[in-house]
Coordinates of C-alpha atoms in Angstrom, one line a residue:
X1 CA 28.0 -31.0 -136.7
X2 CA 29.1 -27.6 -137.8
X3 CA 25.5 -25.8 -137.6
X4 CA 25.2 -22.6 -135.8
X5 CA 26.0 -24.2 -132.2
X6 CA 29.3 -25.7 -133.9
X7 CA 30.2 -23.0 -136.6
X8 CA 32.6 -23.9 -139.4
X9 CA 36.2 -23.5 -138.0
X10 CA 38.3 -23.5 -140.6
X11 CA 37.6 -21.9 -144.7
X12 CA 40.0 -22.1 -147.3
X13 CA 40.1 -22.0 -151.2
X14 CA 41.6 -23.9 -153.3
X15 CA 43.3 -22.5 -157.3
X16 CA 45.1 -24.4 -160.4
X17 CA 47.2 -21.6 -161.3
X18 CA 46.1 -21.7 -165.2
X19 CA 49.0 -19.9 -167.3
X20 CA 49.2 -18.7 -171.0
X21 CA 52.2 -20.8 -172.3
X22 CA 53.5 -17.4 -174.1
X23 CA 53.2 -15.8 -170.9
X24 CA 53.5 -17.8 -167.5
X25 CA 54.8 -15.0 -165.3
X26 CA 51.4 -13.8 -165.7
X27 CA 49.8 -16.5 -164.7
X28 CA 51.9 -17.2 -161.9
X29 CA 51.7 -13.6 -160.4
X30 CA 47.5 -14.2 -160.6
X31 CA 48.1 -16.8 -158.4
X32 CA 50.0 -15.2 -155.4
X33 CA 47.7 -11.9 -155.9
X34 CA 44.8 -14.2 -155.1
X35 CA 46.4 -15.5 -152.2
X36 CA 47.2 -12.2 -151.0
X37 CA 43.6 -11.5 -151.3
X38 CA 42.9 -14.3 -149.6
X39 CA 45.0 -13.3 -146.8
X40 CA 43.7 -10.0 -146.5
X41 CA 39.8 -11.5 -146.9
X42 CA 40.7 -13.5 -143.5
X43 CA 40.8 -16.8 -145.4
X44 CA 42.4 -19.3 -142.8
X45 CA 44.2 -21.0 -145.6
X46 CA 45.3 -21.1 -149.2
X47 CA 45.8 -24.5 -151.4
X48 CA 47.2 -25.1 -154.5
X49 CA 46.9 -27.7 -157.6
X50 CA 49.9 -29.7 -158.9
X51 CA 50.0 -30.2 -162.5
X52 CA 52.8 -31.5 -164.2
X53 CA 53.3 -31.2 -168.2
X54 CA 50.2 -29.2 -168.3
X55 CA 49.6 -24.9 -167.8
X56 CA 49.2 -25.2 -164.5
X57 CA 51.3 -24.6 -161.5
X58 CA 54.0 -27.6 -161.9
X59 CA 56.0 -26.5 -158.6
X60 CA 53.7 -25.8 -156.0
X61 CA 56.6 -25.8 -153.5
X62 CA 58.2 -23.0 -155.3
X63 CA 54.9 -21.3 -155.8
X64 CA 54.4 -21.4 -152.0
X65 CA 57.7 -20.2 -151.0
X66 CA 56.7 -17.0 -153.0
X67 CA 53.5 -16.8 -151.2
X68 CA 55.3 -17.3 -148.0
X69 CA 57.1 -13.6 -148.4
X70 CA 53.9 -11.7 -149.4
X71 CA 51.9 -13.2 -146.5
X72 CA 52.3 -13.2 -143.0
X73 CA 49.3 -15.4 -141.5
X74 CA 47.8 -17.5 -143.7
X75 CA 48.0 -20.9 -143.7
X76 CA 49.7 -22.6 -147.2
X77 CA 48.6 -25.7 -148.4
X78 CA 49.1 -28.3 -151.4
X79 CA 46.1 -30.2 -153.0
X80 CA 48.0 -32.8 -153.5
X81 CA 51.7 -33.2 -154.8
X82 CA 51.6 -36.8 -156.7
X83 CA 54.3 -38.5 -155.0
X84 CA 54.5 -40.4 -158.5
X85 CA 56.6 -37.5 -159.8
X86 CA 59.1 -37.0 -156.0
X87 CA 61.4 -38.2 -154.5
X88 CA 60.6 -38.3 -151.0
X89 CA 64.5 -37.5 -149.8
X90 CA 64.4 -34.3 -151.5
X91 CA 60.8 -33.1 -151.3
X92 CA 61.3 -33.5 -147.7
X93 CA 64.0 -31.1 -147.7
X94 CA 61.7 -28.6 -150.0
X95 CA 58.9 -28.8 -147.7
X96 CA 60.8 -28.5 -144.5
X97 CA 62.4 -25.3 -146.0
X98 CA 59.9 -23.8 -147.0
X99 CA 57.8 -24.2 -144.3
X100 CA 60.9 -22.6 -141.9
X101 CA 60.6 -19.3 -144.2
X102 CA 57.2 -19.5 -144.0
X103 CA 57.0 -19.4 -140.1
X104 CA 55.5 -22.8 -139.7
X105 CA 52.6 -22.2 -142.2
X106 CA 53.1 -25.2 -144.9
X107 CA 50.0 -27.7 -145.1
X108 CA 51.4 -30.1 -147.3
X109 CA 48.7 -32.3 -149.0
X110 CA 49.9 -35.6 -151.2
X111 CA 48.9 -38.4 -153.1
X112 CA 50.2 -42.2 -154.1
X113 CA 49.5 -43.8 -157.4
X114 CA 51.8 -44.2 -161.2
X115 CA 52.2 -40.5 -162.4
X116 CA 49.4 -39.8 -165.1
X117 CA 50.2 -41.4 -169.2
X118 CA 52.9 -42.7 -166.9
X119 CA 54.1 -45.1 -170.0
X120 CA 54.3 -41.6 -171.8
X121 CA 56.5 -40.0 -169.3
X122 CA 58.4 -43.1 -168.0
X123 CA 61.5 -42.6 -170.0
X124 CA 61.7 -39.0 -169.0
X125 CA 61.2 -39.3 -165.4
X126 CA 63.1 -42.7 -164.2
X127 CA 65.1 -44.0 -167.2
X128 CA 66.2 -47.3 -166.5
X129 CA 64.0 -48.0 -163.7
X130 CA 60.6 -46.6 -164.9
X131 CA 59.8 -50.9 -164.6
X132 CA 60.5 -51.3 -160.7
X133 CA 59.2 -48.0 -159.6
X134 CA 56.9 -48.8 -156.1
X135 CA 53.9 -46.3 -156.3
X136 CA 52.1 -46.8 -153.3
X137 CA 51.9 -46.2 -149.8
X138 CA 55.1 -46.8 -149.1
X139 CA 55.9 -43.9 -150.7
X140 CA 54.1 -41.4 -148.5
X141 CA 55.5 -43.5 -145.3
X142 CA 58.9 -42.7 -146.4
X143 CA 58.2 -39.3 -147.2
X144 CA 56.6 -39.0 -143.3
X145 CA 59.7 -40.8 -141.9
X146 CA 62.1 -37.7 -143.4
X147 CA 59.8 -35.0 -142.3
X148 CA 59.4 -36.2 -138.6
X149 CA 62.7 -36.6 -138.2
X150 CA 63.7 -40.3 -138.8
X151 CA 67.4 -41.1 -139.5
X152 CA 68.3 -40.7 -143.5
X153 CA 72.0 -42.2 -143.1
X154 CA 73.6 -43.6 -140.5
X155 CA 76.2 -41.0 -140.4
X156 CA 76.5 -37.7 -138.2
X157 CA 79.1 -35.8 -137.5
X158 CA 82.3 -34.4 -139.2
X159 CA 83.9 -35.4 -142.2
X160 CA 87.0 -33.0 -142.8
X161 CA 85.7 -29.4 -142.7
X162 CA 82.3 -30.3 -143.8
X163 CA 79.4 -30.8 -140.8
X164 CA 76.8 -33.5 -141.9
X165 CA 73.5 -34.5 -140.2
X166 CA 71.9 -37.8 -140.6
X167 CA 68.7 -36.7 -140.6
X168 CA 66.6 -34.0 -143.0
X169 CA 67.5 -30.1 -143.0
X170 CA 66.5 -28.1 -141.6
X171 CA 64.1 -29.4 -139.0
X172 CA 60.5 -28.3 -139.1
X173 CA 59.4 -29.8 -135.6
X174 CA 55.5 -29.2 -136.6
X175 CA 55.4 -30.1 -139.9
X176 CA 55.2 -33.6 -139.0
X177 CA 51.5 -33.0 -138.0
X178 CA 50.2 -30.6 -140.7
X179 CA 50.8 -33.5 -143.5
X180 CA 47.7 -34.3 -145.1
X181 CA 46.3 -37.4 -147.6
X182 CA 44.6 -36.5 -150.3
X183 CA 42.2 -39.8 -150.6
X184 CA 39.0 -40.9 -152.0
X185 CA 38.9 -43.8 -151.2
X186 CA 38.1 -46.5 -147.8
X187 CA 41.9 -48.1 -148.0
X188 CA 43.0 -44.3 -148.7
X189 CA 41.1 -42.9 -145.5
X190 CA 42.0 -46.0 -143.5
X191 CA 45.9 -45.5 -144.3
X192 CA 45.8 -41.8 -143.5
X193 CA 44.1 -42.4 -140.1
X194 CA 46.2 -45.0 -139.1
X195 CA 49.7 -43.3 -139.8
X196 CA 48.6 -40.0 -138.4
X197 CA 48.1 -37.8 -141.2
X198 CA 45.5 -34.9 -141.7
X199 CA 42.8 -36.5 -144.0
X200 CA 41.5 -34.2 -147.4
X201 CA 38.9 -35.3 -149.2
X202 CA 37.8 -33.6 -152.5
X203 CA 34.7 -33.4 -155.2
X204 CA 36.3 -36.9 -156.4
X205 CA 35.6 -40.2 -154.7
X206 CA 35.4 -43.9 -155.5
X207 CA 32.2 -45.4 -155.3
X208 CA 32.7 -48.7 -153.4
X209 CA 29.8 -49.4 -151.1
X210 CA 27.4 -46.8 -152.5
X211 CA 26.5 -44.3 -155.6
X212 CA 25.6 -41.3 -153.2
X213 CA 28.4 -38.8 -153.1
X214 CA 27.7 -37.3 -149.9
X215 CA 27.3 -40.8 -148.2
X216 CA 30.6 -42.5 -149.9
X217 CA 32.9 -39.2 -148.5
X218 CA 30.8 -39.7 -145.2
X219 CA 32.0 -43.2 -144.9
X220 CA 35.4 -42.1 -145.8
X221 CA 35.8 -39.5 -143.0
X222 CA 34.6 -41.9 -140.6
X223 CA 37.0 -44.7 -141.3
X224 CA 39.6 -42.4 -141.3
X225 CA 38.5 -40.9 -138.1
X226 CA 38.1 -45.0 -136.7
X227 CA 41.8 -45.8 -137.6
X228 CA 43.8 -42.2 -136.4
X229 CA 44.9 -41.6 -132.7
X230 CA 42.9 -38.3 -132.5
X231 CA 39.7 -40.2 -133.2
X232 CA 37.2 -37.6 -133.5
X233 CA 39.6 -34.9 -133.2
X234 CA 41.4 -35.8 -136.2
X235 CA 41.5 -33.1 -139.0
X236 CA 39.4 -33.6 -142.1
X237 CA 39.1 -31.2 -144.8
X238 CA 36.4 -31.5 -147.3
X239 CA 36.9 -29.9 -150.6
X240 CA 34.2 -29.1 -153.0
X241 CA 33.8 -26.6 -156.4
X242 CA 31.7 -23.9 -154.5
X243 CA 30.6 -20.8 -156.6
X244 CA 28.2 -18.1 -154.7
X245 CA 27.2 -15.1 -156.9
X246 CA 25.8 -13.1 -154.3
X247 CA 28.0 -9.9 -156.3
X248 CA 28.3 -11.3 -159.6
X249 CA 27.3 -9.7 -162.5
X250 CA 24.5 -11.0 -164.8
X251 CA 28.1 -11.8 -167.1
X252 CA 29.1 -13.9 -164.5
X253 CA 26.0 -15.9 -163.7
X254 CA 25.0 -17.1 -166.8
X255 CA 29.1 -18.2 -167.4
X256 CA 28.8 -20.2 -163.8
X257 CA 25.6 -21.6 -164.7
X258 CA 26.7 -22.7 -168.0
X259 CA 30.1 -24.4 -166.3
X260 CA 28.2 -26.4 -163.6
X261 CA 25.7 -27.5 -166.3
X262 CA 28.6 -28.7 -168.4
X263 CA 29.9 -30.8 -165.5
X264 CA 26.5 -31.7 -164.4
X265 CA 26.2 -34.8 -166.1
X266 CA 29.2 -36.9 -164.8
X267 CA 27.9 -36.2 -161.4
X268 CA 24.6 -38.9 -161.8
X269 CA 26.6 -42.3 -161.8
X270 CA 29.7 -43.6 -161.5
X271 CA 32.6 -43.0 -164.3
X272 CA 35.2 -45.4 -166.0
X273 CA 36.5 -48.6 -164.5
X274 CA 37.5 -46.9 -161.5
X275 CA 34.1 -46.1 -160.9
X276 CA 34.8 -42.2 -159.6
X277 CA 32.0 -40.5 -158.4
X278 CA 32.2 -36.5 -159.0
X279 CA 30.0 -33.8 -156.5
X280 CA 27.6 -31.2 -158.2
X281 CA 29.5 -28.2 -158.6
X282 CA 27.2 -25.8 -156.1
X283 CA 26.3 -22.8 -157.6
X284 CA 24.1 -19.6 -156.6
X285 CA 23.7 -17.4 -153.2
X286 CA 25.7 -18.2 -149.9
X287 CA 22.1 -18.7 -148.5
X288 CA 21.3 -21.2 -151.1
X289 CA 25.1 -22.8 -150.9
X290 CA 24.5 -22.8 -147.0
X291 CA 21.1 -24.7 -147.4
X292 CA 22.7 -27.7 -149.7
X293 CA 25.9 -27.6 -147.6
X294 CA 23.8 -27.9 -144.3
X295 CA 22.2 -30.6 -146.0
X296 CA 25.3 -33.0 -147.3
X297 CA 25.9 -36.3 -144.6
X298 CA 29.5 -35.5 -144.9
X299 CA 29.9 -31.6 -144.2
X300 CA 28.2 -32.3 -141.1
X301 CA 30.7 -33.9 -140.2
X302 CA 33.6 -31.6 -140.4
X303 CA 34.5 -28.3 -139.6
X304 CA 37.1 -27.7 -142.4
X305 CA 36.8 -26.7 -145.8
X306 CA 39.4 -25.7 -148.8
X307 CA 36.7 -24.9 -151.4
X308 CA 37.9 -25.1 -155.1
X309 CA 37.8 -22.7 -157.5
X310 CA 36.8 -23.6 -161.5
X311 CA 39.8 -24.1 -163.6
X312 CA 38.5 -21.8 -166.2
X313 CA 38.2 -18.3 -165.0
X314 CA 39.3 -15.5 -165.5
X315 CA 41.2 -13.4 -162.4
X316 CA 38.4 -11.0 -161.8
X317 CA 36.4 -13.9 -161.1
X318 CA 38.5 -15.1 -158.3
X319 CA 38.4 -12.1 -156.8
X320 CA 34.2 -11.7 -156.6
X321 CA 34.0 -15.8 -155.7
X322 CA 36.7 -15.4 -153.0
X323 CA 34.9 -12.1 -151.6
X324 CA 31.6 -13.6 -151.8
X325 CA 33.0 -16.5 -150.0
X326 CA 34.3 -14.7 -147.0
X327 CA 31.9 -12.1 -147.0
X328 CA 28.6 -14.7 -147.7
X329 CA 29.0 -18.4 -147.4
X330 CA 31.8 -18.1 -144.6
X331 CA 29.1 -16.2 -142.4
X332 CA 26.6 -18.3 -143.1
X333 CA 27.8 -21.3 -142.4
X334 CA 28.9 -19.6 -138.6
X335 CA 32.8 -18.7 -139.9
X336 CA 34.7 -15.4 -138.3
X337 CA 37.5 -14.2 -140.9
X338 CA 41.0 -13.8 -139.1
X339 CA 42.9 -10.6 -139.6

């Protein structure tokens, strides 16, 4: 339990990368400034979104091999890449790159399931096979194989002048280990332990055997914990929309107030057929934050955290959550900053 004998080990943050379509350098150069800041906060890691077809950062990777040159310590991560929208053959080969120019950095963070208004997108993204596509695990598996260095062909060697491998390059020997499952679900968190992954769980959960948040992403830790060869020791990151306003201006308050109170409502039973459960966005001073933290079944149970920032804000607000966060919460909830 990470109370002040165990203090919280590991705090990162977690961005979208909103962009104005007339304007995406913009939006894109926000993004790496914040991770800079993060950086130079003593953030242990930086995540970032994946949304395709939308203002927001559509090419993580790419994102991340940018913030790979401005940043020399921080750990990069990706919350999640929908494996709906990869192939795993290539994005093995992105990831292993970019985590080589990185210096071993890369926290790569994915996700199973038909892309989003998949029968929208279909045509576009496998024309001719958009039918016979397999979504699910088997996916991810295949993606893992790549990474850790499973055969690709069953050819190696020369062929004329040219020099061919039969297995991914380059070769990221660690990589292997810093993949991570973003699941919210038992079969999820059961699939991630048992293949060895990092576990991530987020504000978004299914409700299955209960309708409290906290208890559903406790059982979901622990049965991913049950199934993984670390047992205890595996990693689990928990990822919740955390907002302290220990600096904020009165501006800023009432604006976080009023965004939790919009999204307050979802949070009191489950949603749609899929019956998603959504956490209370936690707004107000790192003491307060600490209190409610200290007192969720789940966070007890970790020692991780990649807390999200809200979609909506503007880049000044960033800044003042992400200081408040290292300077506030972090300490309160027993975290040192690295520099």
């Amino acid at each position: 339990m990470p109370l002040p004998s165990r203090p919280l080990r590991k705090l990162g943050f977690l961005t979208i990368g909103l962009f104005d379509e007339a304007d995406p350098r913009r939006g894109h150069e926000s993004t790496l400034e914040i991770i800079q800041l993060g950086e130079q906060l003593g953030f242990d890691s930086a995540w970032v979104r994946h949304r395709h077809l939308q203002y927001g950062i559509s090419s993580p990777v790419a994102v991340l091999a940018a913030a790979s040159q401005r940043t020399s310590r921080i750990e990069l991560g990706t919350a999640v890449i929908p494996l709906g929208w990869e192939n795993p053959l290539r994005l093995a080969e992105d990831l292993a790159t970019v985590d080589v120019l990185s210096g071993g950095r890369l926290n790569p963070g994915v996700s199973v399931g038909p892309p989003l208004h998949y029968d929208r997108v279909k045509d576009a993204l496998y024309p001719g096979t958009g039918d016979v596509e397999d979504f699910g695990y088997e996916r991810v598996r295949r993606l893992l194989g790549f990474v850790r260095g499973e055969p690709a062909t069953g050819f190696r060697g020369a062929d004329g002048f040219e020099v061919f491998s039969d297995r991914v390059q380059p070769y990221s020997p660690g990589l292997g280990s810093r993949m991570w499952y973003g699941g919210g679900s038992l079969r999820s968190a059961r699939w991630a332990g048992e293949h060895a992954m990092n576990f991530l769980t987020s504000s978004v959960v299914k409700a299955e055997e209960s309708e409290d948040f906290a208890e559903i992403q406790l059982s979901h830790v622990r049965e991913f914990r049950a199934h993984h060869p670390d047992g205890e020791r595996a990693r689990v990151s928990q990822g919740l929309v955390v907002i302290p306003t220990d600096s904020a201006s009165s501006e800023q308050r009432a604006k976080y107030k009023e965004y939790a109170d919009r999204r307050t409502p979802r949070t009191s039973s489950p949603q749609g057929p899929a019956r998603m459960m959504f956490a209370p966005d936690l707004v107000g001073s790192s003491a307060e934050i600490a209190e409610r933290l200290y007192g969720h079944a789940a966070f007890r149970e970790i020692d991780e955290v990649a807390f999200a920032l809200p979609f909506t804000f503007e880049h000044e607000d960033y800044v003042q959550i992400l200081t408040d966060l290292a300077t506030g919460l972090g300490p309160a909830l027993g975290w040192r900053p690295r520099h």
